[in-house]
mmCIF file with all atom_site columns, C-alpha atoms in Angstrom:
data_model
loop_
_atom_site.group_PDB
_atom_site.id
_atom_site.type_symbol
_atom_site.label_atom_id
_atom_site.label_alt_id
_atom_site.label_comp_id
_atom_site.label_asym_id
_atom_site.label_entity_id
_atom_site.label_seq_id
_atom_site.pdbx_PDB_ins_code
_atom_site.Cartn_x
_atom_site.Cartn_y
_atom_site.Cartn_z
_atom_site.occupancy
_atom_site.B_iso_or_equiv
_atom_site.pdbx_formal_charge
_atom_site.auth_seq_id
_atom_site.auth_comp_id
_atom_site.auth_asym_id
_atom_site.auth_atom_id
_atom_site.pdbx_PDB_model_num
ATOM 1   C CA . MET A 1 1   ? 0.000   0.000  0.000   1.00 0.00 ? 110 MET A CA 1
ATOM 2   C CA . LEU A 1 2   ? 1.211   3.505  -0.796  1.00 0.00 ? 111 LEU A CA 1
ATOM 3   C CA . SER A 1 3   ? 2.147   5.826  2.046   1.00 0.00 ? 112 SER A CA 1
ATOM 4   C CA . ARG A 1 4   ? -0.323  8.515  3.033   1.00 0.00 ? 113 ARG A CA 1
ATOM 5   C CA . GLY A 1 5   ? 1.867   11.230 1.492   1.00 0.00 ? 114 GLY A CA 1
ATOM 6   C CA . LEU A 1 6   ? 1.932   9.443  -1.856  1.00 0.00 ? 115 LEU A CA 1
ATOM 7   C CA . ARG A 1 7   ? -1.805  8.680  -1.786  1.00 0.00 ? 116 ARG A CA 1
ATOM 8   C CA . ASN A 1 8   ? -2.470  12.381 -1.150  1.00 0.00 ? 117 ASN A CA 1
ATOM 9   C CA . ASN A 1 9   ? 0.023   13.601 -3.793  1.00 0.00 ? 118 ASN A CA 1
ATOM 10  C CA . ASN A 1 10  ? 1.548   15.370 -0.784  1.00 0.00 ? 119 ASN A CA 1
ATOM 11  C CA . PRO A 1 11  ? 4.972   13.729 -0.440  1.00 0.00 ? 120 PRO A CA 1
ATOM 12  C CA . LEU A 1 12  ? 6.157   15.948 2.412   1.00 0.00 ? 121 LEU A CA 1
ATOM 13  C CA . ASN A 1 13  ? 2.886   15.596 4.353   1.00 0.00 ? 122 ASN A CA 1
ATOM 14  C CA . ILE A 1 14  ? 1.914   19.261 4.513   1.00 0.00 ? 123 ILE A CA 1
ATOM 15  C CA . ARG A 1 15  ? -0.870  19.806 7.023   1.00 0.00 ? 124 ARG A CA 1
ATOM 16  C CA . HIS A 1 16  ? -4.080  21.695 6.368   1.00 0.00 ? 125 HIS A CA 1
ATOM 17  C CA . SER A 1 17  ? -3.773  25.413 7.088   1.00 0.00 ? 126 SER A CA 1
ATOM 18  C CA . SER A 1 18  ? -5.182  28.696 5.867   1.00 0.00 ? 127 SER A CA 1
ATOM 19  C CA . ASP A 1 19  ? -2.762  28.607 2.905   1.00 0.00 ? 128 ASP A CA 1
ATOM 20  C CA . ARG A 1 20  ? -4.527  28.519 -0.470  1.00 0.00 ? 129 ARG A CA 1
ATOM 21  C CA . TRP A 1 21  ? -2.329  26.106 -2.376  1.00 0.00 ? 130 TRP A CA 1
ATOM 22  C CA . GLN A 1 22  ? -2.090  25.972 -6.134  1.00 0.00 ? 131 GLN A CA 1
ATOM 23  C CA . GLY A 1 23  ? -3.015  22.479 -7.261  1.00 0.00 ? 132 GLY A CA 1
ATOM 24  C CA . LYS A 1 24  ? -5.011  21.658 -4.127  1.00 0.00 ? 133 LYS A CA 1
ATOM 25  C CA . ALA A 1 25  ? -7.582  18.986 -4.931  1.00 0.00 ? 134 ALA A CA 1
ATOM 26  C CA . LYS A 1 26  ? -11.180 20.209 -4.805  1.00 0.00 ? 135 LYS A CA 1
ATOM 27  C CA . THR A 1 27  ? -12.176 17.287 -2.614  1.00 0.00 ? 136 THR A CA 1
ATOM 28  C CA . GLN A 1 28  ? -10.241 16.970 0.639   1.00 0.00 ? 137 GLN A CA 1
ATOM 29  C CA . THR A 1 29  ? -10.951 13.659 2.383   1.00 0.00 ? 138 THR A CA 1
ATOM 30  C CA . ASP A 1 30  ? -7.872  13.521 4.632   1.00 0.00 ? 139 ASP A CA 1
ATOM 31  C CA . PRO A 1 31  ? -8.663  15.395 7.860   1.00 0.00 ? 140 PRO A CA 1
ATOM 32  C CA . ALA A 1 32  ? -5.018  16.250 8.623   1.00 0.00 ? 141 ALA A CA 1
ATOM 33  C CA . PHE A 1 33  ? -3.057  16.592 5.385   1.00 0.00 ? 142 PHE A CA 1
ATOM 34  C CA . VAL A 1 34  ? -3.624  18.528 2.163   1.00 0.00 ? 143 VAL A CA 1
ATOM 35  C CA . GLN A 1 35  ? -4.417  16.532 -0.954  1.00 0.00 ? 144 GLN A CA 1
ATOM 36  C CA . PHE A 1 36  ? -3.036  17.789 -4.281  1.00 0.00 ? 145 PHE A CA 1
ATOM 37  C CA . VAL A 1 37  ? -4.091  17.057 -7.863  1.00 0.00 ? 146 VAL A CA 1
ATOM 38  C CA . SER A 1 38  ? -0.615  15.755 -8.729  1.00 0.00 ? 147 SER A CA 1
ATOM 39  C CA . MET A 1 39  ? 2.723   14.949 -7.129  1.00 0.00 ? 148 MET A CA 1
ATOM 40  C CA . ALA A 1 40  ? 4.279   17.944 -8.879  1.00 0.00 ? 149 ALA A CA 1
ATOM 41  C CA . TYR A 1 41  ? 1.888   20.280 -7.036  1.00 0.00 ? 150 TYR A CA 1
ATOM 42  C CA . GLY A 1 42  ? 2.680   18.546 -3.751  1.00 0.00 ? 151 GLY A CA 1
ATOM 43  C CA . TYR A 1 43  ? 6.373   19.154 -4.372  1.00 0.00 ? 152 TYR A CA 1
ATOM 44  C CA . ARG A 1 44  ? 5.625   22.722 -5.450  1.00 0.00 ? 153 ARG A CA 1
ATOM 45  C CA . ALA A 1 45  ? 4.033   23.365 -2.045  1.00 0.00 ? 154 ALA A CA 1
ATOM 46  C CA . ALA A 1 46  ? 7.131   21.970 -0.312  1.00 0.00 ? 155 ALA A CA 1
ATOM 47  C CA . PHE A 1 47  ? 9.412   24.288 -2.278  1.00 0.00 ? 156 PHE A CA 1
ATOM 48  C CA . VAL A 1 48  ? 7.184   27.271 -1.479  1.00 0.00 ? 157 VAL A CA 1
ATOM 49  C CA . LEU A 1 49  ? 7.334   26.444 2.231   1.00 0.00 ? 158 LEU A CA 1
ATOM 50  C CA . LEU A 1 50  ? 11.112  26.054 2.172   1.00 0.00 ? 159 LEU A CA 1
ATOM 51  C CA . ARG A 1 51  ? 11.410  29.405 0.395   1.00 0.00 ? 160 ARG A CA 1
ATOM 52  C CA . THR A 1 52  ? 9.285   30.936 3.163   1.00 0.00 ? 161 THR A CA 1
ATOM 53  C CA . TYR A 1 53  ? 11.568  29.357 5.774   1.00 0.00 ? 162 TYR A CA 1
ATOM 54  C CA . ARG A 1 54  ? 14.571  30.980 4.106   1.00 0.00 ? 163 ARG A CA 1
ATOM 55  C CA . MET A 1 55  ? 13.095  34.406 3.384   1.00 0.00 ? 164 MET A CA 1
ATOM 56  C CA . LYS A 1 56  ? 10.821  34.985 6.384   1.00 0.00 ? 165 LYS A CA 1
ATOM 57  C CA . TYR A 1 57  ? 12.682  33.114 9.119   1.00 0.00 ? 166 TYR A CA 1
ATOM 58  C CA . GLY A 1 58  ? 16.265  33.120 7.824   1.00 0.00 ? 167 GLY A CA 1
ATOM 59  C CA . TYR A 1 59  ? 16.585  29.318 7.936   1.00 0.00 ? 168 TYR A CA 1
ATOM 60  C CA . ASN A 1 60  ? 19.599  28.743 5.710   1.00 0.00 ? 169 ASN A CA 1
ATOM 61  C CA . THR A 1 61  ? 20.965  25.439 6.994   1.00 0.00 ? 170 THR A CA 1
ATOM 62  C CA . LEU A 1 62  ? 19.602  21.952 6.679   1.00 0.00 ? 171 LEU A CA 1
ATOM 63  C CA . ARG A 1 63  ? 19.494  21.703 10.488  1.00 0.00 ? 172 ARG A CA 1
ATOM 64  C CA . ALA A 1 64  ? 17.304  24.810 10.788  1.00 0.00 ? 173 ALA A CA 1
ATOM 65  C CA . ILE A 1 65  ? 14.977  23.619 8.025   1.00 0.00 ? 174 ILE A CA 1
ATOM 66  C CA . ILE A 1 66  ? 14.537  20.135 9.487   1.00 0.00 ? 175 ILE A CA 1
ATOM 67  C CA . ARG A 1 67  ? 14.072  21.358 13.063  1.00 0.00 ? 176 ARG A CA 1
ATOM 68  C CA . ARG A 1 68  ? 11.158  23.463 11.810  1.00 0.00 ? 177 ARG A CA 1
ATOM 69  C CA . TRP A 1 69  ? 9.759   20.844 9.419   1.00 0.00 ? 178 TRP A CA 1
ATOM 70  C CA . ALA A 1 70  ? 10.043  17.843 11.741  1.00 0.00 ? 179 ALA A CA 1
ATOM 71  C CA . PRO A 1 71  ? 10.038  19.242 15.289  1.00 0.00 ? 180 PRO A CA 1
ATOM 72  C CA . PRO A 1 72  ? 11.099  17.010 18.193  1.00 0.00 ? 181 PRO A CA 1
ATOM 73  C CA . SER A 1 73  ? 7.563   17.180 19.604  1.00 0.00 ? 182 SER A CA 1
ATOM 74  C CA . GLU A 1 74  ? 6.375   15.085 16.630  1.00 0.00 ? 183 GLU A CA 1
ATOM 75  C CA . ASN A 1 75  ? 9.473   13.363 15.195  1.00 0.00 ? 184 ASN A CA 1
ATOM 76  C CA . ASN A 1 76  ? 12.889  11.927 15.843  1.00 0.00 ? 185 ASN A CA 1
ATOM 77  C CA . THR A 1 77  ? 14.368  15.134 14.470  1.00 0.00 ? 186 THR A CA 1
ATOM 78  C CA . GLU A 1 78  ? 18.012  14.068 14.753  1.00 0.00 ? 187 GLU A CA 1
ATOM 79  C CA . ARG A 1 79  ? 17.373  10.862 12.805  1.00 0.00 ? 188 ARG A CA 1
ATOM 80  C CA . TYR A 1 80  ? 15.381  12.802 10.216  1.00 0.00 ? 189 TYR A CA 1
ATOM 81  C CA . LEU A 1 81  ? 18.244  15.313 9.875   1.00 0.00 ? 190 LEU A CA 1
ATOM 82  C CA . ALA A 1 82  ? 20.921  12.609 9.666   1.00 0.00 ? 191 ALA A CA 1
ATOM 83  C CA . ASN A 1 83  ? 19.065  10.779 6.888   1.00 0.00 ? 192 ASN A CA 1
ATOM 84  C CA . VAL A 1 84  ? 18.252  13.886 4.863   1.00 0.00 ? 193 VAL A CA 1
ATOM 85  C CA . SER A 1 85  ? 21.863  15.052 5.221   1.00 0.00 ? 194 SER A CA 1
ATOM 86  C CA . LYS A 1 86  ? 23.180  11.670 4.057   1.00 0.00 ? 195 LYS A CA 1
ATOM 87  C CA . TRP A 1 87  ? 20.744  11.318 1.152   1.00 0.00 ? 196 TRP A CA 1
ATOM 88  C CA . SER A 1 88  ? 21.118  14.918 -0.057  1.00 0.00 ? 197 SER A CA 1
ATOM 89  C CA . GLY A 1 89  ? 24.887  15.039 0.469   1.00 0.00 ? 198 GLY A CA 1
ATOM 90  C CA . LEU A 1 90  ? 24.594  18.278 2.448   1.00 0.00 ? 199 LEU A CA 1
ATOM 91  C CA . ASP A 1 91  ? 26.374  19.209 5.655   1.00 0.00 ? 200 ASP A CA 1
ATOM 92  C CA . PRO A 1 92  ? 23.597  19.926 8.175   1.00 0.00 ? 201 PRO A CA 1
ATOM 93  C CA . ASP A 1 93  ? 25.275  23.099 9.444   1.00 0.00 ? 202 ASP A CA 1
ATOM 94  C CA . LYS A 1 94  ? 26.714  24.577 6.256   1.00 0.00 ? 203 LYS A CA 1
ATOM 95  C CA . PRO A 1 95  ? 24.823  27.681 5.129   1.00 0.00 ? 204 PRO A CA 1
ATOM 96  C CA . ILE A 1 96  ? 22.831  27.164 1.937   1.00 0.00 ? 205 ILE A CA 1
ATOM 97  C CA . ALA A 1 97  ? 23.577  30.020 -0.449  1.00 0.00 ? 206 ALA A CA 1
ATOM 98  C CA . GLY A 1 98  ? 20.603  31.561 -2.180  1.00 0.00 ? 207 GLY A CA 1
ATOM 99  C CA . HIS A 1 99  ? 17.877  29.463 -3.686  1.00 0.00 ? 208 HIS A CA 1
ATOM 100 C CA . ASP A 1 100 ? 19.924  27.020 -5.746  1.00 0.00 ? 209 ASP A CA 1
ATOM 101 C CA . ALA A 1 101 ? 17.778  24.574 -7.725  1.00 0.00 ? 210 ALA A CA 1
ATOM 102 C CA . ASN A 1 102 ? 20.080  21.567 -7.381  1.00 0.00 ? 211 ASN A CA 1
ATOM 103 C CA . THR A 1 103 ? 20.448  22.033 -3.631  1.00 0.00 ? 212 THR A CA 1
ATOM 104 C CA . TYR A 1 104 ? 16.755  22.435 -2.910  1.00 0.00 ? 213 TYR A CA 1
ATOM 105 C CA . ILE A 1 105 ? 15.764  19.622 -5.266  1.00 0.00 ? 214 ILE A CA 1
ATOM 106 C CA . ALA A 1 106 ? 18.183  17.333 -3.387  1.00 0.00 ? 215 ALA A CA 1
ATOM 107 C CA . ILE A 1 107 ? 16.752  18.430 -0.026  1.00 0.00 ? 216 ILE A CA 1
ATOM 108 C CA . VAL A 1 108 ? 13.130  17.922 -1.048  1.00 0.00 ? 217 VAL A CA 1
ATOM 109 C CA . ALA A 1 109 ? 13.845  14.547 -2.680  1.00 0.00 ? 218 ALA A CA 1
ATOM 110 C CA . ALA A 1 110 ? 15.582  13.390 0.519   1.00 0.00 ? 219 ALA A CA 1
ATOM 111 C CA . MET A 1 111 ? 12.739  14.685 2.713   1.00 0.00 ? 220 MET A CA 1
ATOM 112 C CA . SER A 1 112 ? 10.250  12.874 0.495   1.00 0.00 ? 221 SER A CA 1
ATOM 113 C CA . ARG A 1 113 ? 12.216  9.645  0.945   1.00 0.00 ? 222 ARG A CA 1
ATOM 114 C CA . MET A 1 114 ? 12.163  10.167 4.706   1.00 0.00 ? 223 MET A CA 1
ATOM 115 C CA . GLU A 1 115 ? 8.422   10.867 4.757   1.00 0.00 ? 224 GLU A CA 1
ATOM 116 C CA . ASN A 1 116 ? 7.386   8.003  2.440   1.00 0.00 ? 225 ASN A CA 1
ATOM 117 C CA . GLY A 1 117 ? 10.036  5.314  2.776   1.00 0.00 ? 226 GLY A CA 1
ATOM 118 C CA . THR A 1 118 ? 10.753  5.261  -0.952  1.00 0.00 ? 227 THR A CA 1
ATOM 119 C CA . ASP A 1 119 ? 12.820  7.288  -3.396  1.00 0.00 ? 228 ASP A CA 1
ATOM 120 C CA . ALA A 1 120 ? 11.126  10.293 -4.948  1.00 0.00 ? 229 ALA A CA 1
ATOM 121 C CA . LYS A 1 121 ? 10.412  10.282 -8.677  1.00 0.00 ? 230 LYS A CA 1
ATOM 122 C CA . MET A 1 122 ? 12.833  12.978 -9.713  1.00 0.00 ? 231 MET A CA 1
ATOM 123 C CA . GLU A 1 123 ? 10.749  14.136 -12.667 1.00 0.00 ? 232 GLU A CA 1
ATOM 124 C CA . ASP A 1 124 ? 7.972   15.046 -10.204 1.00 0.00 ? 233 ASP A CA 1
ATOM 125 C CA . VAL A 1 125 ? 10.394  16.863 -7.896  1.00 0.00 ? 234 VAL A CA 1
ATOM 126 C CA . VAL A 1 126 ? 11.897  18.829 -10.801 1.00 0.00 ? 235 VAL A CA 1
ATOM 127 C CA . GLU A 1 127 ? 8.429   19.715 -12.099 1.00 0.00 ? 236 GLU A CA 1
ATOM 128 C CA . GLY A 1 128 ? 7.486   20.886 -8.595  1.00 0.00 ? 237 GLY A CA 1
ATOM 129 C CA . TRP A 1 129 ? 10.557  23.151 -8.608  1.00 0.00 ? 238 TRP A CA 1
ATOM 130 C CA . ARG A 1 130 ? 9.535   24.538 -12.007 1.00 0.00 ? 239 ARG A CA 1
ATOM 131 C CA . LEU A 1 131 ? 5.984   25.212 -10.826 1.00 0.00 ? 240 LEU A CA 1
ATOM 132 C CA . ALA A 1 132 ? 7.255   26.960 -7.689  1.00 0.00 ? 241 ALA A CA 1
ATOM 133 C CA . ASN A 1 133 ? 9.571   29.202 -9.677  1.00 0.00 ? 242 ASN A CA 1
ATOM 134 C CA . GLN A 1 134 ? 7.401   30.309 -12.613 1.00 0.00 ? 243 GLN A CA 1
#
């Protein structure tokens, strides 16, 4: 059976909020997590949130991003960080310069793997990046 994130086309398991997401499915049957019309729109939402983390909160390291995304009150944050660091090839404490496509695509693909237990389909991740940066 597919993970909840994959069933919802929401690979990073973004919770319902007041945000009006592009690509949000008209019918929302999951009480906790947003459902998107495609995986690309789910990835787009993840990229938009990470951009907000960088621009609004100044989170420019993998550690800062993951501590916000997967807080210790809900997750094993250190394990999450260690896996995303390993899979993305990024030092958890090295500042991330700007909004580099390759870096953020690697981060989101690794976070998707952590959330769903399977490798992300890179064409969906790349399309999500494109949609987020139109």
